[in-house]
Tab-separated table of C-alpha atoms in Angstrom:
chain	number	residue	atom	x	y	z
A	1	UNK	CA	126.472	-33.671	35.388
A	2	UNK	CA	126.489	-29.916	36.745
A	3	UNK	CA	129.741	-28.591	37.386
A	4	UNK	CA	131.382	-28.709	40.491
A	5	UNK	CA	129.477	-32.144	41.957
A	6	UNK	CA	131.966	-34.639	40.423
A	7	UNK	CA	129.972	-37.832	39.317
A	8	UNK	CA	127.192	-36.843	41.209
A	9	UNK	CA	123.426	-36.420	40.390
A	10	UNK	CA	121.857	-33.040	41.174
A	11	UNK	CA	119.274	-35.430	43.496
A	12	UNK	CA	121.826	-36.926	44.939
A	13	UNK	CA	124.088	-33.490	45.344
A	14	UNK	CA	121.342	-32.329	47.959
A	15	UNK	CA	120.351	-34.780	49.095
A	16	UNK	CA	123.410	-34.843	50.388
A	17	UNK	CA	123.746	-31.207	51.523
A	18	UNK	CA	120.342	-31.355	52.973
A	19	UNK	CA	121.569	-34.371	55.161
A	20	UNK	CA	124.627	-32.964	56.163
A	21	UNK	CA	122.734	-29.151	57.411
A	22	UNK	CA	120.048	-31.251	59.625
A	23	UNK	CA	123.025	-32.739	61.102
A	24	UNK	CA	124.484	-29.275	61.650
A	25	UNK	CA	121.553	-27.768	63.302
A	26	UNK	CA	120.731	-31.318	65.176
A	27	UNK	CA	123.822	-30.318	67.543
A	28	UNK	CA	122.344	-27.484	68.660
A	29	UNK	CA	119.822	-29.668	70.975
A	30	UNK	CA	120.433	-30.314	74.392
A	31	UNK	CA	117.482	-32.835	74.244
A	32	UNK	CA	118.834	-35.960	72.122
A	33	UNK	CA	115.397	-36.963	72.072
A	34	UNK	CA	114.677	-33.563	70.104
A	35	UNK	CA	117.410	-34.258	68.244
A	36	UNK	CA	116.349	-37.450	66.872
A	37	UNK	CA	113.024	-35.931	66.174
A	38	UNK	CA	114.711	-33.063	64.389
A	39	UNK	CA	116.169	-35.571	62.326
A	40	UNK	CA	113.227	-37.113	61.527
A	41	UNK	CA	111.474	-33.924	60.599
A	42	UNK	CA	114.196	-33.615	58.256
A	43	UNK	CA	114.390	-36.838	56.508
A	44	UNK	CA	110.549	-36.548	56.039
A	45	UNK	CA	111.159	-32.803	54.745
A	46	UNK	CA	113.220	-34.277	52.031
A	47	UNK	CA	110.597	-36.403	51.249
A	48	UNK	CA	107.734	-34.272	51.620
A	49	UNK	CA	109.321	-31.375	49.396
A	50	UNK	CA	112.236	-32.553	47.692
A	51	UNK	CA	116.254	-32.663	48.845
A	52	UNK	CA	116.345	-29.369	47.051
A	53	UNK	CA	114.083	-27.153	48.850
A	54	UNK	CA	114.691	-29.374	51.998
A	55	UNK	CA	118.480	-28.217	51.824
A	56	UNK	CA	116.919	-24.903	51.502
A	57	UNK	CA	114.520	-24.591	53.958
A	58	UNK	CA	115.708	-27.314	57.108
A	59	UNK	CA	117.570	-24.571	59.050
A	60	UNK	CA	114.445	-22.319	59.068
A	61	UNK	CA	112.576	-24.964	61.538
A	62	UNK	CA	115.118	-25.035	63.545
A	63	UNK	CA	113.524	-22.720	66.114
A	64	UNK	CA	110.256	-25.045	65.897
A	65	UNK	CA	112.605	-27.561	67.757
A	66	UNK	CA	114.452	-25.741	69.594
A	67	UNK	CA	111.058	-24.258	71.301
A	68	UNK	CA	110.789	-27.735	72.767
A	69	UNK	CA	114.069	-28.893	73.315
A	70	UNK	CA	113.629	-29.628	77.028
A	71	UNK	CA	109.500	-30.906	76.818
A	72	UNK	CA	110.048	-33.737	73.641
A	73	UNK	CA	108.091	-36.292	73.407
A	74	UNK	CA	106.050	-35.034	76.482
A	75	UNK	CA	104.726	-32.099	74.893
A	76	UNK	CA	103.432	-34.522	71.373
A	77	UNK	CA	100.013	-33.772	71.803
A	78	UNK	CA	97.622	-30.321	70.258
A	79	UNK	CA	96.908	-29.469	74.040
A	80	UNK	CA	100.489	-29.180	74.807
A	81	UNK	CA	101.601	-27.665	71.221
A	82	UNK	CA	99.211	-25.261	71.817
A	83	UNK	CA	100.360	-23.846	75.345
A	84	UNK	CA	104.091	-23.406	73.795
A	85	UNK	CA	102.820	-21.625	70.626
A	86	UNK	CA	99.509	-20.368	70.419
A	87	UNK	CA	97.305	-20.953	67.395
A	88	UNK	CA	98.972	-18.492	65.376
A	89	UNK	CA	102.296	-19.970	66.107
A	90	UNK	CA	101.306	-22.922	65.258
A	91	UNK	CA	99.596	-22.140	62.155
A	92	UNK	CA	102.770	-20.476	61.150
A	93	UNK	CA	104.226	-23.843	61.475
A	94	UNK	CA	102.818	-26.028	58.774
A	95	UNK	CA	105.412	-27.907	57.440
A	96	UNK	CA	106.176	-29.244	61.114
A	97	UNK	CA	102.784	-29.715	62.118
A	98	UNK	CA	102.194	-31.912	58.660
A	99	UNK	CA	104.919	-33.850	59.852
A	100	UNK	CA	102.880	-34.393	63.259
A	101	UNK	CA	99.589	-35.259	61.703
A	102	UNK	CA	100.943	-37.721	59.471
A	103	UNK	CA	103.867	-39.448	61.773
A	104	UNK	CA	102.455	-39.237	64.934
A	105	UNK	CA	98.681	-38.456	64.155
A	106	UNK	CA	98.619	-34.891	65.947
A	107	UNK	CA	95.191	-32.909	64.745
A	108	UNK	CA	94.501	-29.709	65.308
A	109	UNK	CA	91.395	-29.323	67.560
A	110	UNK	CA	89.212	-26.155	66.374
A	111	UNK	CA	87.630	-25.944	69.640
A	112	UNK	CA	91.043	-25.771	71.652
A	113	UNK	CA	92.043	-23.887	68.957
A	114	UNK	CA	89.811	-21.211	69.067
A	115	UNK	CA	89.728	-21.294	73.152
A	116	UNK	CA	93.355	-20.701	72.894
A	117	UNK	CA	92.777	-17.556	70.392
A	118	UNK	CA	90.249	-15.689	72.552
A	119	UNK	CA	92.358	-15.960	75.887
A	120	UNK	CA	95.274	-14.334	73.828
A	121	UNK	CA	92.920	-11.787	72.707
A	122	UNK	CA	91.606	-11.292	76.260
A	123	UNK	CA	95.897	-11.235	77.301
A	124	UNK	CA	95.870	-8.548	74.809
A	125	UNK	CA	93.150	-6.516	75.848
A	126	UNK	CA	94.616	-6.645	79.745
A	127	UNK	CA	97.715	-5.646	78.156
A	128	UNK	CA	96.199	-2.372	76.978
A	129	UNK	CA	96.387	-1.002	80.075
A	130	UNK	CA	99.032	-0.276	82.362
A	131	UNK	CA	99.434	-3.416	84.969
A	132	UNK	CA	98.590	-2.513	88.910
A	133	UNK	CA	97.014	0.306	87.568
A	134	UNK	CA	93.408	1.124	89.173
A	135	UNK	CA	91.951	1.010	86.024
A	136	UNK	CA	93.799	-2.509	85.131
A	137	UNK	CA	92.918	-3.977	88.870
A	138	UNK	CA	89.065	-3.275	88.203
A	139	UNK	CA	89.065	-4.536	84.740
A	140	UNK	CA	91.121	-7.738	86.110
A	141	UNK	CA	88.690	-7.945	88.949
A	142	UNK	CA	85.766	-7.961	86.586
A	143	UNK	CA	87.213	-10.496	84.372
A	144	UNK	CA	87.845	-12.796	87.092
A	145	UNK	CA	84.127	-12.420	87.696
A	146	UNK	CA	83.423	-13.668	84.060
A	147	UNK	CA	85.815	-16.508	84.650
A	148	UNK	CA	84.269	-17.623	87.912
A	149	UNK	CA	80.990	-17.950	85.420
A	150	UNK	CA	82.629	-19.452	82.518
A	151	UNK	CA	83.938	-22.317	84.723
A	152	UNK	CA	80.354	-23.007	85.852
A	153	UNK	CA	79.454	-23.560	82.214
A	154	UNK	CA	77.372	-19.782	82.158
A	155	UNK	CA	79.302	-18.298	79.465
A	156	UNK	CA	81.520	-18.268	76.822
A	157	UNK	CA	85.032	-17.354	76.331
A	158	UNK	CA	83.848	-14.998	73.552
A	159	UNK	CA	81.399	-13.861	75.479
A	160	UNK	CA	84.014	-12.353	78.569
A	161	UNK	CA	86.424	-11.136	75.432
A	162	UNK	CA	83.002	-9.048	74.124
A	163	UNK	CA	82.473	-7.540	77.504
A	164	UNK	CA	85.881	-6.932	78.628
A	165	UNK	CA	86.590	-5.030	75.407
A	166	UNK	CA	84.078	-1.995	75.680
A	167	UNK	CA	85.196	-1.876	79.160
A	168	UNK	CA	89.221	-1.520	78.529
A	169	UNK	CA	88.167	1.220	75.938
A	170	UNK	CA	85.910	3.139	78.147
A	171	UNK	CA	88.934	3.036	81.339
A	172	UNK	CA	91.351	3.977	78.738
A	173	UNK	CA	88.876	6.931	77.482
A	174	UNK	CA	89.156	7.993	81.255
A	175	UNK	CA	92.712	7.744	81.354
A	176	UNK	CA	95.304	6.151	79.089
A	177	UNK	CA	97.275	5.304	82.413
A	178	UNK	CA	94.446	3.486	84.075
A	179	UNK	CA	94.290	5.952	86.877
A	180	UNK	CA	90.531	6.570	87.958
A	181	UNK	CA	87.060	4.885	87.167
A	182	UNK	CA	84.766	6.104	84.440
A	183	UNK	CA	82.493	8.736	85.893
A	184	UNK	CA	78.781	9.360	84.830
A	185	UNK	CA	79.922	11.951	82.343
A	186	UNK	CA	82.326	9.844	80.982
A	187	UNK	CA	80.924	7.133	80.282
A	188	UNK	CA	77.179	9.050	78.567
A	189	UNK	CA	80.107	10.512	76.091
A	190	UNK	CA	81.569	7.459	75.082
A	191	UNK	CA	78.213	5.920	74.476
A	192	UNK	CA	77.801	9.007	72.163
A	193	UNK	CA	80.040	7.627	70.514
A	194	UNK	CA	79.617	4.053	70.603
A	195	UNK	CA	75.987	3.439	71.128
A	196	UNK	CA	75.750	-0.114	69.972
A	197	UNK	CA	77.916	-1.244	73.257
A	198	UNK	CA	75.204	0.170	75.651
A	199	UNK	CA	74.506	-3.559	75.951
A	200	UNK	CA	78.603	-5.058	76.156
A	201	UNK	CA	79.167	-1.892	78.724
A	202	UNK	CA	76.192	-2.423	81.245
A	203	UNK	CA	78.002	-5.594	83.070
A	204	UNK	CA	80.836	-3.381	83.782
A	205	UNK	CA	78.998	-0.230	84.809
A	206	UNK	CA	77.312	-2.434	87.355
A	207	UNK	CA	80.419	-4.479	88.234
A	208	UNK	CA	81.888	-0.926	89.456
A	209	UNK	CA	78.587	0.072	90.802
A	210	UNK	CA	78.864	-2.755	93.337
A	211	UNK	CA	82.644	-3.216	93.517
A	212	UNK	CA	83.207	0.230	93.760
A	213	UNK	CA	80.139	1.665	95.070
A	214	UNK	CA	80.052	3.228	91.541
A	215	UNK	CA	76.241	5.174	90.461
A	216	UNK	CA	76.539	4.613	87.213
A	217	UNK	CA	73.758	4.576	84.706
A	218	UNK	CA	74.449	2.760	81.121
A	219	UNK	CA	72.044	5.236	78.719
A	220	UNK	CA	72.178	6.191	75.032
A	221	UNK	CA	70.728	9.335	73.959
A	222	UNK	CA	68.563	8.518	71.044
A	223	UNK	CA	67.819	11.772	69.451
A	224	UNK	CA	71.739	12.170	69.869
A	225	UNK	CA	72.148	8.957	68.163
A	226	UNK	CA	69.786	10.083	65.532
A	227	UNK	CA	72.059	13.554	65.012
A	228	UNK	CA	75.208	12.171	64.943
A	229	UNK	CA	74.026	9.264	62.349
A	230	UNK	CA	72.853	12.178	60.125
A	231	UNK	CA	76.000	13.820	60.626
A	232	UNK	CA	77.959	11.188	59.806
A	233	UNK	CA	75.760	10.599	56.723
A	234	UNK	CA	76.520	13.886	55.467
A	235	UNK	CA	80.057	14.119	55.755
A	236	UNK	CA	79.847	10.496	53.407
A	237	UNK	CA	77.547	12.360	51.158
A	238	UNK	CA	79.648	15.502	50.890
A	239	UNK	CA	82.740	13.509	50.571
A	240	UNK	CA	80.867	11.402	47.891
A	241	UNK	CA	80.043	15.164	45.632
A	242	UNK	CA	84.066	15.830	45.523
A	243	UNK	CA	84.342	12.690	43.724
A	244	UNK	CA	83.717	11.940	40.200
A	245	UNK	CA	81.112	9.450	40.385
A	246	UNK	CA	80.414	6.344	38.123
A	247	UNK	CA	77.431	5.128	37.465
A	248	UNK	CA	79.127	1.768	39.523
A	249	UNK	CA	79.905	4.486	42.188
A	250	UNK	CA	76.428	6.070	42.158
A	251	UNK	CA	74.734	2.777	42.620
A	252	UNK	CA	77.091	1.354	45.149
A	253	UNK	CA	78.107	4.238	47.404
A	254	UNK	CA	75.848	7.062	46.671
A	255	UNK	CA	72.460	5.458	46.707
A	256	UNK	CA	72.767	3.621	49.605
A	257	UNK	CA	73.836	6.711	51.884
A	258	UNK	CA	71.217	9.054	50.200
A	259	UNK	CA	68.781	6.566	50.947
A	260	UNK	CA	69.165	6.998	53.937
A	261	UNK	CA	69.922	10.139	54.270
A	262	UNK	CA	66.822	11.115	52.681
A	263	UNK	CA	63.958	8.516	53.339
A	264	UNK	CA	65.338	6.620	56.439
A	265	UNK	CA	66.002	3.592	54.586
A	266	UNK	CA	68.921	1.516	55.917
A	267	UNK	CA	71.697	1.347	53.776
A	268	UNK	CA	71.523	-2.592	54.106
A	269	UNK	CA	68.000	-2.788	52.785
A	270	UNK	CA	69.298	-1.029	48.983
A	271	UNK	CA	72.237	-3.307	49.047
A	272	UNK	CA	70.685	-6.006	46.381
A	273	UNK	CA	69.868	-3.236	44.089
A	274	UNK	CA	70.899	-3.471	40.466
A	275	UNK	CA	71.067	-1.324	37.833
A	276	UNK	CA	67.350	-2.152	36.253
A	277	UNK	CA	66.143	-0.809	40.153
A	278	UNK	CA	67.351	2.930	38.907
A	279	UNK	CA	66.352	5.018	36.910
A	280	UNK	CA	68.926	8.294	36.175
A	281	UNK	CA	67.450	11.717	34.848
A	282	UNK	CA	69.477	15.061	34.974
A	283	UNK	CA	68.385	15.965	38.306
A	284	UNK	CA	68.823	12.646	40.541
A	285	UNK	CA	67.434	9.255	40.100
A	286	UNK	CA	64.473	7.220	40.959
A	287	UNK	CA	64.856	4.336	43.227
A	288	UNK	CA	63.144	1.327	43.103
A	289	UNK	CA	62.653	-0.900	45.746
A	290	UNK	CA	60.200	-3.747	46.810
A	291	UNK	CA	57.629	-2.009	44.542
A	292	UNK	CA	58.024	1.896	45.973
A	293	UNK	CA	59.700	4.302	44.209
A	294	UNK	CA	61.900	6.793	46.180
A	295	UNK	CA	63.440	9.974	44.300
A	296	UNK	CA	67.326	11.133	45.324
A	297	UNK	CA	69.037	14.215	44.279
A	298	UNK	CA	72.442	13.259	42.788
């Protein structure tokens, strides 16, 4: 018998102590219907995981609880879970939501799930710029044109997240403080630099066209595109020559970029290449692929 417990079993020792703590933390609900589920929660905890760990671990759901203090049992569904915590919250929450599924049959629902993700991602992306700013009212205005659509079945959650994004990062390219509307000039250099969103930014470009009586034209460059591809692939090359390569190294990171660099083969299309598919000699290597051989300095 450990010391200290009397004729007491370590079970039995906390067991006890885990009883006694959800007692403690049960008085801090105003709700005695939360309490009693609290204490529920609990005796299934010690259960689920043991009176040890349960002792352990009871006060750190406490908040869980306490987060629905005044909406128990109302609030015993996914739908309603889901409005007080998000998906991450409730993720974060496993213990208590194992106690749902199996005492009261809550499930999570992937699709409400996932609905519930992209508006908090859509939250977030409002959130990047100042509120009541111009910038903020016309990117608010334009999402409120996506929802109109998404509630006639026309769209997709997703689908307004993926458009609203290239258009908070284009405002905030104009001005961090949401203070004007992208320009012309503006908006050819940020789809310099971001060329794949000429299709994302073109609902928003006309959106301000006739919100705003806007003349803006969505249009990529493509000899730019081309320059600045084969810019970028020769800082990764020249980055690559400081580095003491590996023949893992070579085949993995150099290859694929000289590839490119060098033949205009897409660093995607070399990615199944194994070792037998190159050949090394002093100078470079040969490159094999779907029967043509290709020669890169290395």
């Amino acid at each position: 018998m450990p010391a200290g417990r009397r004729n007491r079993c370590e079970r039995c020792y906390w067991t006890s102590t885990a009883l006694k703590r959800i007692e403690i933390d049960a008085a801090a609900f105003s709700s005695p219907a939360t309490a009693a589920a609290f204490r529920d929660f609990g005796l299934w905890l010690i259960n689920a995981t043991g009176p040890h760990k349960a002792a352990q671990k009871i006060h750190r759901y406490l908040q869980f609880f306490l987060n629905i203090n005044d909406q128990w049992p109302s609030c015993a569904n996914y739908h309603a879970l889901l409005d007080i915590f998000g998906a991450e919250g409730l993720h974060l929450a496993r213990l208590p939501m194992r106690w749902l599924r199996e005492t009261r049959g809550i499930v999570a629902d992937p699709a409400l799930r996932e609905a519930d993700s992209e508006r908090r991602r859509i939250d977030a992306i409002h959130a990047s710029l100042p509120k009541g700013s111009k910038g903020s009212n016309a990117l608010v205005a334009f999402a409120n044109t996506l929802r109109t659509r998404h509630a006639e079945g026309k769209t997709s959650l997703r689908s307004i997240r993926l458009a609203l994004s290239p258009a908070a990062s284009l405002l905030r390219r104009c001005d961090q403080d949401g203070r004007k509307l992208p320009s012309q000039a503006e908006l050819d250099v940020f789809l310099s630099a971001s060329p794949g969103q000429l299709a994302a930014i073109t609902g928003f470009a006309n959106f301000v066209n006739n919100a705003f009586g806007g003349k803006l034209i969505p249009r990529v460059d493509q000899l730019q595109i081309v320059k600045a591809r084969r810019s970028a692939l020769e800082g990764k090359l020249t980055n690559l020559l400081r580095q003491d390569l590996g023949t893992d190294d070579v085949l993995k990171r150099w290859i694929p970029c000289a590839m490119e660099y060098f033949h205009n083969v897409p660093a995607r299309a070399v990615l199944t290449l194994t070792e037998r598919d190159v050949t090394l000699d002093d100078a470079g290597a040969v490159v094999t692929l779907k029967g043509i051989k290709y020669w890169v300095p290395i």
